[in-house]
Short mmCIF file of C-alpha atoms and ligand atoms in Angstrom, two decimals:
data_model
loop_
_atom_site.label_atom_id
_atom_site.label_comp_id
_atom_site.label_asym_id
_atom_site.label_seq_id
_atom_site.Cartn_x
_atom_site.Cartn_y
_atom_site.Cartn_z
CA UNK A 1332 66.19 5.14 -11.28
CA UNK A 1333 62.76 3.73 -11.89
CA UNK A 1334 61.54 0.15 -11.79
CA UNK A 1335 64.68 -1.25 -10.21
CA UNK A 1336 66.90 -0.30 -7.36
CA UNK A 1337 70.26 1.35 -7.47
CA UNK A 1338 72.00 -1.41 -5.51
CA UNK A 1339 71.06 -4.02 -8.12
CA UNK A 1340 72.34 -1.80 -10.90
CA UNK A 1341 75.69 -1.10 -9.23
CA UNK A 1342 76.12 -4.75 -8.29
CA UNK A 1343 75.38 -5.76 -11.88
CA UNK A 1344 77.82 -3.20 -13.35
CA UNK A 1345 80.67 -4.23 -11.05
CA UNK A 1346 80.11 -7.90 -11.70
CA UNK A 1347 80.06 -7.25 -15.45
CA UNK A 1348 83.48 -5.59 -15.27
CA UNK A 1349 84.91 -8.54 -13.34
CA UNK A 1350 83.45 -10.98 -15.83
CA UNK A 1351 85.13 -9.13 -18.71
CA UNK A 1352 88.46 -10.16 -17.30
CA UNK A 1353 87.26 -13.75 -17.03
CA UNK A 1354 86.09 -13.91 -20.64
CA UNK A 1355 89.42 -12.78 -22.05
CA UNK A 1356 91.26 -15.05 -19.62
CA UNK A 1357 89.14 -18.03 -20.62
CA UNK A 1358 89.99 -17.45 -24.24
CA UNK A 1359 93.65 -16.65 -23.83
CA UNK A 1360 94.47 -19.55 -21.57
CA UNK A 1361 92.54 -22.22 -23.33
CA UNK A 1362 94.68 -23.45 -26.18
CA UNK A 1363 98.03 -23.36 -24.49
CA UNK A 1364 98.03 -27.06 -23.66
CA UNK A 1365 100.01 -25.85 -20.72
CA UNK A 1366 101.60 -28.12 -18.19
CA UNK A 1367 103.15 -27.13 -14.94
CA UNK A 1368 105.88 -28.65 -12.88
CA UNK A 1369 104.35 -30.64 -10.02
CA UNK A 1370 104.59 -28.97 -6.64
CA UNK A 1371 104.03 -32.24 -4.80
CA UNK A 1372 103.20 -35.86 -5.52
CA UNK A 1373 100.02 -36.95 -7.25
CA UNK A 1374 96.85 -36.99 -5.16
CA UNK A 1375 95.19 -39.61 -7.33
CA UNK A 1376 93.65 -42.14 -4.94
CA UNK A 1377 94.62 -39.93 -1.98
CA UNK A 1378 93.79 -41.51 1.37
CA UNK A 1379 94.01 -39.26 4.42
CA UNK A 1380 94.15 -40.37 8.06
CA UNK A 1381 90.78 -41.62 9.32
CA UNK A 1382 88.72 -39.00 11.10
CA UNK A 1383 86.52 -40.04 13.96
CA UNK A 1384 84.40 -36.94 13.56
CA UNK A 1385 84.43 -34.68 10.50
CA UNK A 1386 84.11 -31.04 11.48
CA UNK A 1387 82.51 -29.06 8.68
CA UNK A 1388 82.80 -25.37 7.81
CA UNK A 1389 80.24 -24.01 5.33
CA UNK A 1390 81.05 -21.01 3.14
CA UNK A 1391 77.95 -19.72 1.35
CA UNK A 1392 74.53 -20.75 2.60
CA UNK A 1393 72.37 -19.35 -0.18
CA UNK A 1394 70.06 -21.46 -2.35
CA UNK A 1395 72.50 -24.35 -2.51
CA UNK A 1396 74.41 -24.07 0.75
CA UNK A 1397 71.28 -24.00 2.89
CA UNK A 1398 70.70 -27.66 1.93
CA UNK A 1399 74.11 -28.58 3.31
CA UNK A 1400 73.06 -27.24 6.71
CA UNK A 1401 70.39 -29.95 6.70
CA UNK A 1402 72.47 -32.74 5.20
CA UNK A 1403 75.52 -32.47 7.46
CA UNK A 1404 73.33 -32.11 10.55
CA UNK A 1405 71.75 -35.46 9.68
CA UNK A 1406 74.90 -37.47 8.96
CA UNK A 1407 76.44 -39.43 11.78
CA UNK A 1408 80.04 -38.44 12.41
CA UNK A 1409 79.69 -35.00 10.85
CA UNK A 1410 79.38 -31.76 12.82
CA UNK A 1411 79.05 -28.26 11.43
CA UNK A 1412 81.35 -26.02 13.48
CA UNK A 1413 81.34 -22.77 11.49
CA UNK A 1414 79.27 -21.02 8.82
CA UNK A 1415 80.11 -17.95 6.77
CA UNK A 1416 77.96 -15.80 4.48
CA UNK A 1417 78.00 -12.00 4.19
CA UNK A 1418 74.26 -11.95 3.52
CA UNK A 1419 72.74 -11.59 6.98
CA UNK A 1420 69.36 -12.87 5.80
CA UNK A 1421 70.68 -16.27 4.74
CA UNK A 1422 73.17 -16.44 7.62
CA UNK A 1423 70.32 -15.95 10.09
CA UNK A 1424 68.29 -18.61 8.30
CA UNK A 1425 71.23 -21.00 8.72
CA UNK A 1426 71.61 -20.07 12.39
CA UNK A 1427 67.95 -20.82 13.00
CA UNK A 1428 68.15 -24.14 11.23
CA UNK A 1429 71.21 -25.06 13.29
CA UNK A 1430 69.33 -24.25 16.49
CA UNK A 1431 66.46 -26.47 15.31
CA UNK A 1432 68.98 -29.31 15.00
CA UNK A 1433 70.22 -28.54 18.52
CA UNK A 1434 73.59 -27.18 17.41
CA UNK A 1435 74.15 -24.03 19.44
CA UNK A 1436 77.94 -24.00 19.50
CA UNK A 1437 78.83 -23.26 15.86
CA UNK A 1438 80.53 -19.98 14.99
CA UNK A 1439 79.10 -17.55 12.40
CA UNK A 1440 80.94 -15.12 10.17
CA UNK A 1441 79.30 -12.53 7.98
CA UNK A 1442 81.40 -9.41 8.02
CA UNK A 1443 82.18 -8.84 4.36
CA UNK A 1444 83.50 -10.84 1.43
CA UNK A 1445 86.64 -12.03 3.23
CA UNK A 1446 85.10 -13.13 6.51
CA UNK A 1447 85.61 -16.70 5.28
CA UNK A 1448 89.27 -16.30 6.20
CA UNK A 1449 88.25 -16.23 9.86
CA UNK A 1450 86.46 -19.54 9.33
CA UNK A 1451 89.59 -20.95 7.67
CA UNK A 1452 91.68 -19.92 10.68
CA UNK A 1453 89.69 -22.11 13.03
CA UNK A 1454 91.29 -25.25 14.41
CA UNK A 1455 87.95 -27.07 14.65
CA UNK A 1456 87.28 -27.16 10.88
CA UNK A 1457 88.48 -30.24 8.96
CA UNK A 1458 86.62 -29.76 5.70
CA UNK A 1459 85.25 -26.67 4.01
CA UNK A 1460 82.18 -26.82 1.78
CA UNK A 1461 82.12 -23.92 -0.68
CA UNK A 1462 78.73 -22.98 -2.17
CA UNK A 1463 79.38 -19.48 -3.42
CA UNK A 1464 79.16 -17.76 -6.83
CA UNK A 1465 81.64 -19.20 -9.34
CA UNK A 1466 84.27 -16.47 -9.16
CA UNK A 1467 84.88 -17.41 -5.52
CA UNK A 1468 85.41 -21.13 -6.04
CA UNK A 1469 89.09 -20.97 -6.92
CA UNK A 1470 90.31 -18.53 -4.27
CA UNK A 1471 88.27 -20.13 -1.51
CA UNK A 1472 89.26 -23.71 -2.36
CA UNK A 1473 92.91 -22.73 -2.65
CA UNK A 1474 92.95 -20.80 0.61
CA UNK A 1475 91.11 -23.63 2.36
CA UNK A 1476 93.85 -26.10 1.41
CA UNK A 1477 96.60 -23.65 2.33
CA UNK A 1478 94.92 -23.37 5.74
CA UNK A 1479 95.13 -27.15 6.09
CA UNK A 1480 91.51 -28.00 5.32
CA UNK A 1481 90.09 -30.35 2.70
CA UNK A 1482 88.22 -28.33 0.11
CA UNK A 1483 84.82 -29.40 -1.21
CA UNK A 1484 83.65 -27.02 -3.85
CA UNK A 1485 80.43 -26.64 -5.80
CA UNK A 1486 80.26 -26.93 -9.58
CA UNK A 1487 82.12 -25.86 -11.67
CA UNK A 1488 85.38 -26.27 -9.74
CA UNK A 1489 86.90 -23.12 -11.27
CA UNK A 1490 86.51 -20.91 -14.34
CA UNK A 1491 89.84 -20.82 -16.16
CA UNK A 1492 92.50 -23.42 -16.95
CA UNK A 1493 94.97 -21.38 -14.91
CA UNK A 1494 92.71 -21.61 -11.86
CA UNK A 1495 92.21 -25.35 -12.41
CA UNK A 1496 95.95 -25.96 -12.60
CA UNK A 1497 96.41 -23.87 -9.49
CA UNK A 1498 93.98 -26.07 -7.54
CA UNK A 1499 95.71 -29.23 -8.83
CA UNK A 1500 99.08 -27.79 -7.78
CA UNK A 1501 97.79 -26.76 -4.37
CA UNK A 1502 96.19 -30.15 -3.70
CA UNK A 1503 99.45 -31.87 -4.63
CA UNK A 1504 101.55 -29.45 -2.57
CA UNK A 1505 99.35 -29.81 0.51
CA UNK A 1506 98.32 -33.49 0.00
CA UNK A 1507 94.74 -32.49 0.76
CA UNK A 1508 91.52 -33.29 -1.03
CA UNK A 1509 89.97 -30.81 -3.42
CA UNK A 1510 86.74 -32.43 -4.56
CA UNK A 1511 84.24 -30.78 -6.86
CA UNK A 1512 80.88 -31.84 -5.45
CA UNK A 1513 79.23 -33.33 -8.53
CA UNK A 1514 76.05 -34.55 -6.90
CA UNK A 1515 74.58 -36.08 -10.07
CA UNK A 1516 77.10 -38.91 -9.85
CA UNK A 1517 75.07 -40.06 -6.83
CA UNK A 1518 71.68 -40.18 -8.56
CA UNK A 1519 69.95 -43.55 -8.53
CA UNK A 1520 69.90 -43.82 -12.32
CA UNK A 1521 73.49 -42.72 -12.77
CA UNK A 1522 74.68 -45.18 -10.12
CA UNK A 1523 72.68 -47.97 -11.73
CA UNK A 1524 74.16 -47.24 -15.15
CA UNK A 1525 77.65 -47.16 -13.62
CA UNK A 1526 76.96 -50.57 -12.15
CA UNK A 1527 75.66 -51.85 -15.53
CA UNK A 1528 78.72 -50.49 -17.31
CA UNK A 1529 81.07 -52.11 -14.80
CA UNK A 1530 79.30 -55.44 -15.33
CA UNK A 1531 79.86 -55.13 -19.08
CA UNK A 1532 76.19 -54.85 -20.07
CA UNK A 1533 76.83 -52.43 -22.91
CA UNK A 1534 80.00 -54.11 -24.19
CA UNK A 1535 82.91 -51.84 -25.07
CA UNK A 1536 81.95 -48.20 -24.65
CA UNK A 1537 82.00 -46.01 -27.74
CA UNK A 1538 80.01 -42.84 -27.20
CA UNK A 1539 78.15 -40.84 -24.56
CA UNK A 1540 75.78 -37.88 -24.52
CA UNK A 1541 75.46 -35.45 -21.64
CA UNK A 1542 73.66 -32.19 -21.07
CA UNK A 1543 72.43 -29.48 -18.79
CA UNK A 1544 69.12 -28.57 -20.37
CA UNK A 1545 67.19 -26.70 -17.71
CA UNK A 1546 65.06 -23.65 -18.45
CA UNK A 1547 66.22 -21.03 -15.96
CA UNK A 1548 65.22 -17.71 -17.55
CA UNK A 1549 63.08 -17.05 -14.49
CA UNK A 1550 66.30 -16.63 -12.46
CA UNK A 1551 66.77 -13.32 -14.31
CA UNK A 1552 64.15 -11.96 -11.91
CA UNK A 1553 66.54 -12.51 -9.01
CA UNK A 1554 68.32 -9.18 -8.70
CA UNK A 1555 69.70 -8.68 -5.21
CA UNK A 1556 70.29 -12.22 -4.01
CA UNK A 1557 69.98 -15.84 -5.16
CA UNK A 1558 71.52 -17.58 -8.16
CA UNK A 1559 70.18 -15.38 -10.94
CA UNK A 1560 71.62 -12.23 -9.35
CA UNK A 1561 75.13 -13.28 -10.44
CA UNK A 1562 74.68 -16.15 -12.88
CA UNK A 1563 72.68 -14.06 -15.38
CA UNK A 1564 75.76 -11.91 -15.96
CA UNK A 1565 77.78 -14.83 -17.31
CA UNK A 1566 75.31 -14.90 -20.20
CA UNK A 1567 76.66 -11.48 -21.19
CA UNK A 1568 80.33 -12.44 -21.05
CA UNK A 1569 80.79 -16.04 -22.12
CA UNK A 1570 79.67 -17.90 -25.21
CA UNK A 1571 80.18 -21.63 -24.82
CA UNK A 1572 79.07 -24.18 -22.25
CA UNK A 1573 79.11 -22.39 -18.90
CA UNK A 1574 77.79 -25.30 -16.81
CA UNK A 1575 79.02 -28.64 -18.11
CA UNK A 1576 79.56 -30.92 -15.16
CA UNK A 1577 76.13 -32.30 -14.16
CA UNK A 1578 75.74 -34.30 -17.36
CA UNK A 1579 79.43 -34.91 -17.93
CA UNK A 1580 80.47 -36.17 -14.49
CA UNK A 1581 78.48 -39.41 -14.62
CA UNK A 1582 79.42 -40.31 -18.21
CA UNK A 1583 83.07 -39.54 -17.43
CA UNK A 1584 82.88 -42.06 -14.61
CA UNK A 1585 81.18 -44.64 -16.85
CA UNK A 1586 84.07 -44.16 -19.30
CA UNK A 1587 86.86 -44.27 -16.67
CA UNK A 1588 88.07 -40.81 -17.62
CA UNK A 1589 91.36 -40.13 -15.78
CA UNK A 1590 91.42 -43.82 -14.89
CA UNK A 1591 92.52 -45.45 -18.14
CA UNK A 1592 91.33 -42.84 -20.64
CA UNK A 1593 91.23 -39.06 -20.65
CA UNK A 1594 89.68 -36.15 -22.52
CA UNK A 1595 91.91 -35.26 -25.48
CA UNK A 1596 90.27 -32.35 -27.32
CA UNK A 1597 86.96 -30.59 -27.81
CA UNK A 1598 85.11 -28.70 -30.56
CA UNK A 1599 82.16 -26.51 -29.79
CA UNK A 1600 79.35 -24.63 -31.57
CA UNK A 1601 76.78 -22.24 -30.16
CA UNK A 1602 73.39 -21.32 -31.57
CA UNK A 1603 72.33 -17.66 -31.68
CA UNK A 1604 71.61 -16.06 -28.30
CA UNK A 1605 68.02 -14.89 -28.63
CA UNK A 1606 65.98 -16.19 -25.73
CA UNK A 1607 67.22 -14.05 -22.84
CA UNK A 1608 66.85 -10.72 -24.61
CA UNK A 1609 63.36 -11.74 -25.72
CA UNK A 1610 62.49 -12.81 -22.18
CA UNK A 1611 63.82 -9.54 -20.74
CA UNK A 1612 61.79 -7.56 -23.25
CA UNK A 1613 58.68 -9.53 -22.37
CA UNK A 1614 59.07 -9.62 -18.59
CA UNK A 1615 60.74 -6.33 -17.56
CA UNK A 1616 60.18 -2.61 -18.19
CA UNK A 1617 62.32 -1.11 -20.96
CA UNK A 1618 64.58 0.72 -18.47
CA UNK A 1619 65.19 -2.34 -16.32
CA UNK A 1620 68.84 -3.50 -15.94
CA UNK A 1621 67.98 -6.84 -17.54
CA UNK A 1622 67.06 -4.89 -20.68
CA UNK A 1623 70.39 -3.04 -20.69
CA UNK A 1624 72.45 -6.19 -21.04
CA UNK A 1625 73.72 -7.81 -24.25
CA UNK A 1626 73.23 -11.54 -23.95
CA UNK A 1627 75.88 -13.43 -25.94
CA UNK A 1628 75.86 -16.99 -24.54
CA UNK A 1629 74.33 -19.04 -27.38
CA UNK A 1630 70.99 -20.43 -26.24
CA UNK A 1631 72.06 -23.96 -27.19
CA UNK A 1632 75.71 -24.95 -27.07
CA UNK A 1633 76.87 -28.29 -28.42
CA UNK A 1634 80.39 -29.56 -27.82
CA UNK A 1635 82.02 -32.81 -28.83
CA UNK A 1636 84.86 -34.33 -26.85
CA UNK A 1637 87.25 -36.91 -28.27
CA UNK A 1638 89.07 -39.06 -25.74
CA UNK A 1639 92.62 -40.33 -26.12
CA UNK A 1640 91.18 -43.82 -26.71
CA UNK A 1641 89.04 -42.41 -29.54
CA UNK A 1642 85.68 -42.43 -27.80
CA UNK A 1643 83.28 -39.51 -28.22
CA UNK A 1644 81.06 -37.48 -25.90
CA UNK A 1645 78.45 -34.99 -27.06
CA UNK A 1646 77.61 -32.41 -24.41
CA UNK A 1647 74.97 -29.69 -24.56
CA UNK A 1648 74.01 -26.64 -22.52
CA UNK A 1649 70.70 -24.82 -22.68
CA UNK A 1650 69.17 -22.90 -19.79
CA UNK A 1651 67.17 -20.59 -22.01
CA UNK A 1652 64.78 -22.29 -24.43
CA UNK A 1653 61.33 -23.58 -23.42
CA UNK A 1654 61.74 -27.35 -23.30
CA UNK A 1655 61.72 -30.18 -20.74
CA UNK A 1656 64.69 -30.82 -18.47
CA UNK A 1657 67.37 -33.25 -19.61
CA UNK A 1658 70.91 -34.36 -18.85
CA UNK A 1659 70.71 -36.91 -21.72
CA UNK A 1660 72.66 -39.50 -19.70
CA UNK A 1661 73.26 -41.65 -22.78
CA UNK A 1662 75.92 -44.32 -22.97
CA UNK A 1663 76.41 -46.41 -26.12
CA UNK A 1664 78.54 -49.52 -26.32
CA UNK A 1665 79.06 -52.35 -28.78
CA UNK A 1666 76.18 -54.31 -27.16
CA UNK A 1667 73.62 -51.54 -26.75
CA UNK A 1668 72.57 -48.28 -25.21
CA UNK A 1669 71.04 -46.66 -22.13
CA UNK A 1670 69.49 -43.20 -22.37
CA UNK A 1671 67.86 -41.00 -19.75
CA UNK A 1672 65.06 -38.41 -19.72
CA UNK A 1673 63.07 -40.59 -19.94
CA UNK A 1674 65.00 -43.73 -19.03
CA UNK A 1675 65.19 -46.38 -21.75
CA UNK A 1676 67.48 -49.20 -22.72
CA UNK A 1677 68.14 -51.34 -25.82
CA UNK A 1678 70.55 -54.26 -25.90
CA UNK A 1679 71.56 -56.85 -28.47
CA UNK A 1680 72.32 -59.47 -25.85
CA UNK A 1681 70.81 -59.48 -22.39
CA UNK A 1682 67.59 -57.52 -22.91
CA UNK A 1683 64.43 -58.24 -24.86
CA UNK A 1684 66.60 -59.10 -27.86
CA UNK A 1685 64.97 -56.41 -29.99
CA UNK A 1686 67.39 -53.54 -29.93
CA UNK A 1687 65.37 -51.68 -32.56
CA UNK A 1688 62.90 -50.72 -29.85
CA UNK A 1689 63.40 -49.06 -26.49
CA UNK A 1690 62.57 -50.94 -23.31
CA UNK A 1691 61.07 -48.24 -21.07
CA UNK A 1692 60.06 -50.46 -18.16
CA UNK A 1693 62.83 -49.74 -15.68
CA UNK A 1694 61.61 -51.67 -12.63
CA UNK A 1695 63.22 -55.00 -13.59
CA UNK A 1696 66.48 -53.16 -14.34
CA UNK A 1697 66.43 -51.43 -10.96
CA UNK A 1698 65.76 -54.79 -9.32
CA UNK A 1699 68.78 -56.33 -10.97
CA UNK A 1700 71.24 -53.46 -11.27
CA UNK A 1701 70.56 -50.88 -8.55
CA UNK A 1702 74.00 -49.85 -7.33
CA UNK A 1703 75.05 -51.33 -3.97
CA UNK A 1704 75.43 -47.83 -2.56
CA UNK A 1705 71.83 -47.08 -3.52
CA UNK A 1706 70.62 -50.44 -2.20
CA UNK A 1707 72.21 -49.60 1.13
CA UNK A 1708 71.43 -45.90 1.38
CA UNK A 1709 68.76 -45.10 -1.24
CA UNK A 1710 65.75 -45.07 1.08
CA UNK A 1711 67.49 -42.82 3.57
CA UNK A 1712 68.76 -40.60 0.76
CA UNK A 1713 65.26 -40.21 -0.69
CA UNK A 1714 63.87 -39.46 2.76
CA UNK A 1715 66.44 -36.70 3.28
CA UNK A 1716 66.02 -35.35 -0.23
CA UNK A 1717 68.06 -32.96 -2.32
CA UNK A 1718 67.44 -33.68 -6.01
CA UNK A 1719 65.83 -37.02 -5.23
CA UNK A 1720 68.41 -38.00 -2.63
CA UNK A 1721 71.59 -37.51 -4.65
CA UNK A 1722 72.70 -34.50 -2.59
CA UNK A 1723 72.35 -36.31 0.71
CA UNK A 1724 74.05 -39.42 -0.65
CA UNK A 1725 77.01 -37.39 -1.92
CA UNK A 1726 77.45 -35.78 1.52
CA UNK A 1727 77.04 -39.12 3.25
CA UNK A 1728 79.64 -40.70 1.00
CA UNK A 1729 82.14 -37.85 1.57
CA UNK A 1730 81.86 -38.29 5.33
CA UNK A 1731 81.99 -42.09 5.03
CA UNK A 1732 85.22 -41.99 3.01
CA UNK A 1733 86.87 -39.52 5.38
CA UNK A 1734 85.89 -41.54 8.45
CA UNK A 1735 86.89 -44.88 6.97
CA UNK A 1736 90.18 -43.96 5.33
CA UNK A 1737 88.93 -44.43 1.77
CA UNK A 1738 89.77 -42.35 -1.28
CA UNK A 1739 86.98 -40.01 -2.36
CA UNK A 1740 85.01 -40.93 -5.50
CA UNK A 1741 85.93 -37.66 -7.24
CA UNK A 1742 89.33 -36.02 -7.08
CA UNK A 1743 90.84 -32.71 -8.10
CA UNK A 1744 91.76 -34.10 -11.54
CA UNK A 1745 88.14 -35.07 -12.21
CA UNK A 1746 86.87 -31.66 -11.14
CA UNK A 1747 89.44 -29.93 -13.34
CA UNK A 1748 88.82 -32.10 -16.42
CA UNK A 1749 85.03 -31.83 -16.20
CA UNK A 1750 85.12 -28.06 -15.53
CA UNK A 1751 87.66 -27.44 -18.32
CA UNK A 1752 84.81 -27.78 -20.83
CA UNK A 1753 83.79 -24.26 -19.79
CA UNK A 1754 86.92 -22.34 -20.94
CA UNK A 1755 87.66 -24.75 -23.79
CA UNK A 1756 84.16 -24.45 -25.27
CA UNK A 1757 84.36 -20.64 -25.04
CA UNK A 1758 87.70 -20.71 -26.84
CA UNK A 1759 86.46 -23.12 -29.53
CA UNK A 1760 83.23 -21.20 -30.21
CA UNK A 1761 85.18 -17.98 -30.72
CA UNK A 1762 87.59 -19.74 -33.08
CA UNK A 1763 85.17 -21.23 -35.65
CA UNK A 1764 84.87 -24.40 -33.58
CA UNK A 1765 88.51 -25.33 -34.03
CA UNK A 1766 89.45 -27.99 -31.54
CA UNK A 1767 91.05 -27.12 -28.22
CA UNK A 1768 93.23 -29.52 -26.28
CA UNK A 1769 92.43 -30.55 -22.74
CA UNK A 1770 95.41 -30.23 -20.43
CA UNK A 1771 96.40 -33.52 -18.84
CA UNK A 1772 95.86 -32.40 -15.28
CA UNK A 1773 97.01 -35.85 -14.08
CA UNK A 1774 100.42 -35.43 -15.76
CA UNK A 1775 100.25 -38.94 -17.20
CA UNK A 1776 98.86 -40.69 -14.11
CA UNK A 1777 95.55 -41.35 -15.93
CA UNK A 1778 97.25 -44.23 -17.73
CA UNK A 1779 97.58 -46.24 -14.53
CA UNK A 1780 94.59 -44.88 -12.61
CA UNK A 1781 92.34 -47.60 -11.26
CA UNK A 1782 88.66 -47.38 -12.24
CA UNK A 1783 86.32 -46.05 -9.60
CA UNK A 1784 85.76 -48.86 -7.18
CA UNK A 1785 82.54 -48.15 -5.37
CA UNK A 1786 80.69 -51.10 -6.92
CA UNK A 1787 80.26 -53.85 -4.36
CA UNK A 1788 81.62 -51.74 -1.51
CA UNK A 1789 79.89 -49.92 1.33
N1 NAD B 1175 75.10 -29.17 -7.53
C1 NAD B 1175 73.92 -28.61 -7.71
O1 NAD B 1175 72.93 -29.27 -7.96
C2 NAD B 1175 73.81 -27.13 -7.60
C3 NAD B 1175 72.56 -26.53 -7.56
C4 NAD B 1175 72.51 -25.14 -7.40
C5 NAD B 1175 73.68 -24.41 -7.31
N2 NAD B 1175 74.88 -25.04 -7.36
C6 NAD B 1175 76.12 -24.29 -7.21
O2 NAD B 1175 76.17 -23.76 -5.90
C7 NAD B 1175 76.86 -22.53 -5.90
C8 NAD B 1175 76.00 -21.47 -5.22
O3 NAD B 1175 74.84 -21.29 -5.99
P1 NAD B 1175 73.49 -20.79 -5.30
O4 NAD B 1175 72.41 -21.16 -6.24
O5 NAD B 1175 73.41 -21.27 -3.90
O6 NAD B 1175 73.69 -19.22 -5.33
P2 NAD B 1175 73.21 -18.19 -4.21
O7 NAD B 1175 73.50 -16.84 -4.76
O8 NAD B 1175 71.83 -18.50 -3.77
O9 NAD B 1175 74.14 -18.48 -2.97
C9 NAD B 1175 75.49 -18.09 -2.94
C10 NAD B 1175 75.78 -17.62 -1.54
O10 NAD B 1175 77.17 -17.29 -1.46
C11 NAD B 1175 77.27 -16.15 -0.64
N3 NAD B 1175 78.55 -15.46 -0.89
C12 NAD B 1175 78.86 -14.63 -1.90
N4 NAD B 1175 80.11 -14.17 -1.73
C13 NAD B 1175 80.58 -14.74 -0.59
C14 NAD B 1175 81.80 -14.61 0.13
N5 NAD B 1175 82.79 -13.84 -0.30
N6 NAD B 1175 81.93 -15.31 1.29
C15 NAD B 1175 80.93 -16.13 1.73
N7 NAD B 1175 79.75 -16.27 1.08
C16 NAD B 1175 79.59 -15.56 -0.07
C17 NAD B 1175 76.08 -15.29 -1.04
O11 NAD B 1175 75.78 -14.31 -0.07
C18 NAD B 1175 75.00 -16.35 -1.19
O12 NAD B 1175 74.28 -16.53 0.02
C19 NAD B 1175 77.19 -22.24 -7.35
O13 NAD B 1175 78.49 -22.64 -7.59
C20 NAD B 1175 76.24 -23.09 -8.13
O14 NAD B 1175 76.75 -23.46 -9.39
C21 NAD B 1175 74.96 -26.38 -7.50
#
């Protein structure tokens, strides 16, 4: 084999076969509107006994997980007790970092894909943070809960509706947390807009726009390790919105989704998939594995969600075309609108009075509406970093809630609803954009769910 190594090729072929099963599963399971019998009581608003110290096990310390080594070492009341990753290079990097923080007692596991089970068997692990490729999210989160640990899992929470239901069922059966770690909900701008919404600045909410527009073709050059080594292959198996939650999580919280409203159905369209094949042709030799793949994930996917209360959310995905980053972050109400990337606001009452023009000067808005959590922790979050501080703040907040006997800000129902856009968009795109119903993962509890209450606290 010339120009690429055999290991990459075999890894790519095996992963492609596994993804085939996922694609058909995503389509088959997506319009069933299925409900399951509860296996335990609802975990909405779940409060678990206060922990004095939160002992953290990390599974996956690659590009994302390595940041958690830093964050949890810096948070008072958190202690990393075990780390697992079968890639010795990244495991050694984590070990070295831990030593730099003075933690020499943690255990390390790296012997194969199932070494994480040894971590789950440990008595000194309270929560497990899962930062692995997507196909591992469901089995690892489920097994973590069955082992008595709270599961914290990277985005998306799972890949199919069946997996999402299974995590809901397992959380209810075990009465443990299963939180999808949507860090963007802890961004300064998103927190400020949440605060503005809660104070009624935009009036009654009507419509939101969300996105993950982030040019990531360069990740196709990652062949043996790092994100692109596995994520590229999803572009050959799924056609829909494969990564919906960064834009959607914040607007779902603005709109009290699962806490008074819920996603009802979704329709989705995808543009042609041209950019990745063109990039492969331009950047790799003709016999390179990236030139042997058929890329089918439309470069730009646009989905529209209707909520039970009739509100609408437009959500886009594009990691392929050359354009600036955006999550849109737009919320429109009867009194006006906020939009992100770049930030701007227009109000009928309460702003400049001229809602025909954007106000782009954010400083006065930050002064007045910065979220209390950001006011308290923003400087420290920015100092510790991670997407401008949002990653640190999310970790800090998780530990705070667990130590103070508060419900987490995101629960298993949120993670499932936000992630469900993935299989539902795939099903809709392959069915001429016919609408697909969201399951009600809360089994009706959304009607009485109390809106997220972090405003004014902390
Ligand atoms: N929230 C965010 O802003 C954000 C940013 C980047 C990535 N992510 C998410 O983080 C997750 C990881 O992405 P990444 O970019 O770090 O990818 P990565 O490939 O760099 O890291 C994944 C790690 O998981 C390890 N791994 C694979 N199989 C494993 C197993 N069976 N047991 C233990 N470890 C295993 C790999 O060796 C690798 O080190 C993904 O779900 C991704 O969507 C989130």
